[in-house]
Amino acid sequence: MINQLGVIGLGTMGANLARNAARNGAKVAVYNRTTDVMHDFVKEYGKEGIIVPCKSYEELMRSLDAPRAILLMVKAGGAVDAVIEDLLPHLDEGDIIIDGGNSHYPDTERRTAELSEKGIRFLGMGVSGGEEGALLGPSMMPGGDITAWEDMKDLLEKMAADDGLGGKCVSYIGEGGAGHFVKMVHNGIEYGIMQLIAESYDVLKNVGGYSNAELAETFASWNEGEDLNSFLIDITAKVFAKKDDQGSGDLIDVIQDQAGQKGTGKWTTISALHYGVAIPTITAAVDARIISGSLDLRASKRPYTPDLEEPIPNKEKMRTMVRSALHLSILCAYKQGFQLMEKASEEHEWNLNLEECARIWMGGCIIRSVLLKVFMDSLCGESARQKTAESYFSSQFGGEKQVYWRQVQELSASRGIPIPAMSASLSYYDAIRRDRLPQNIIQAQRDFFGAHTFARTDKEGVFHAEWE
């Protein structure tokens, strides 16, 4: 058991994780490339525990007993490799490096293998929870050297959020890049849910005529229910209630409609294409962010011919319809993420425990939601719990909710409101529920122009037709 931690990088996340560890009884040695940042950090937070300022890597190493654990909180990519290279001369066999940034999982696979050859144990650990979560308890997804996890388990469990079920939101994910892969998919699901919320806002405001005050009340009310209770719904209600302290009115109305991204959503989409898993809700969310920033494209004036024959439902009906569409679409986003993790686990032989992945997302992280308990049951391998989950999914996707889901698509399309993620979710659901899809014509076309052959529904074997 290791109850000490070196932290390199005192940005928002690194600083708060260092404070978190110190508050939980660990000796924490801190280093930042800009020394003034390190001194300011120690001056402000040094009394929260045993925090040792270090001006160099040598000093950092001397401050810790062997085996030493060093948490890197630096920008993903080349910066991580550069810090590791500079650290190596000061490390001893058995020491641990933990990469707590949003590194791409193939890089983590490579680093795990390279450092293992040098006797250094490596953990690629996804960390979710933002600024507050890092300090008060994040969800953490460590993967890599299992002996490093065993040595760090006690401290990481103290630092992690509660899952609301009596456990902590940290668990060993698997070998190599498994931890960062799961964090990447977490972020992809996050993209999907955030876009679905944005589309719900757009429909309620621009079709339903909701004011910001009504939106704040609506999302706050939804957050109290068993279908949408979640961190993202909660903060959305607070966003709509925020006044502009630099002007008049509501802050939301003066925020530019260009959403940034740091790459994890894109990586999720690329990975899904690589592993052959459909994640249309997540991909639509990535595309929507790209379009939001494509100002030259958006500046073009294009014709719009509205179809306004369908009357707009009253506000209460509209609220119920959008709530149903949002709920079912979010379930699709989670489903797609878990399917992607399952397929990647099979290919890499990570043996991911998907129930555990759902559990450690129950607290601390950005996509924490009451819905994850349903996915825990569906992924647990226990027939009784799986039947309960299946009953839940059947009841939610059947009946009136599905009708409302479809009606939201109609209303949005007729009034020129783009809802790409919600539409992708419904199309995904319709595709997986049907016994037969129209791709038979595609296979016929492929055989027509390229003799790619086809299978038949009435006979075994591979066939080719002479089309002309």
mmCIF file of C-alpha atoms in Angstrom, residues 57 72-87 97-104 107-108 110-111 115 122 180:
data_model
loop_
_atom_site.group_PDB
_atom_site.id
_atom_site.type_symbol
_atom_site.label_atom_id
_atom_site.label_comp_id
_atom_site.label_asym_id
_atom_site.label_seq_id
_atom_site.Cartn_x
_atom_site.Cartn_y
_atom_site.Cartn_z
ATOM 1 C CA TYR A 57 12.309 16.225 -10.479
ATOM 2 C CA LEU A 72 1.132 13.224 -14.335
ATOM 3 C CA MET A 73 -1.487 15.907 -14.931
ATOM 4 C CA VAL A 74 -0.123 17.402 -18.141
ATOM 5 C CA LYS A 75 -1.589 17.879 -21.601
ATOM 6 C CA ALA A 76 -2.205 14.645 -23.486
ATOM 7 C CA GLY A 77 0.112 13.757 -26.339
ATOM 8 C CA GLY A 78 3.771 14.666 -26.696
ATOM 9 C CA ALA A 79 3.907 16.450 -23.336
ATOM 10 C CA VAL A 80 3.270 13.167 -21.513
ATOM 11 C CA ASP A 81 6.111 11.431 -23.388
ATOM 12 C CA ALA A 82 8.431 14.365 -22.720
ATOM 13 C CA VAL A 83 7.778 14.317 -18.972
ATOM 14 C CA ILE A 84 8.205 10.546 -18.823
ATOM 15 C CA GLU A 85 11.544 10.802 -20.663
ATOM 16 C CA ASP A 86 12.756 13.474 -18.235
ATOM 17 C CA LEU A 87 11.577 11.448 -15.242
ATOM 18 C CA ILE A 97 3.803 6.528 -13.165
ATOM 19 C CA ILE A 98 0.099 7.397 -13.366
ATOM 20 C CA ASP A 99 -1.121 9.360 -16.383
ATOM 21 C CA GLY A 100 -4.302 11.076 -15.187
ATOM 22 C CA GLY A 101 -4.931 13.082 -18.360
ATOM 23 C CA ASN A 102 -7.172 12.334 -21.341
ATOM 24 C CA SER A 103 -4.529 10.397 -23.252
ATOM 25 C CA HIS A 104 -5.455 8.429 -26.347
ATOM 26 C CA ASP A 107 -0.530 5.876 -26.544
ATOM 27 C CA THR A 108 -1.261 4.336 -23.160
ATOM 28 C CA ARG A 110 2.540 1.836 -25.978
ATOM 29 C CA ARG A 111 3.718 3.541 -22.789
ATOM 30 C CA LEU A 115 7.908 1.308 -19.319
ATOM 31 C CA PHE A 122 2.408 2.423 -15.525
ATOM 32 C CA HIS A 180 -8.167 5.457 -20.982
#
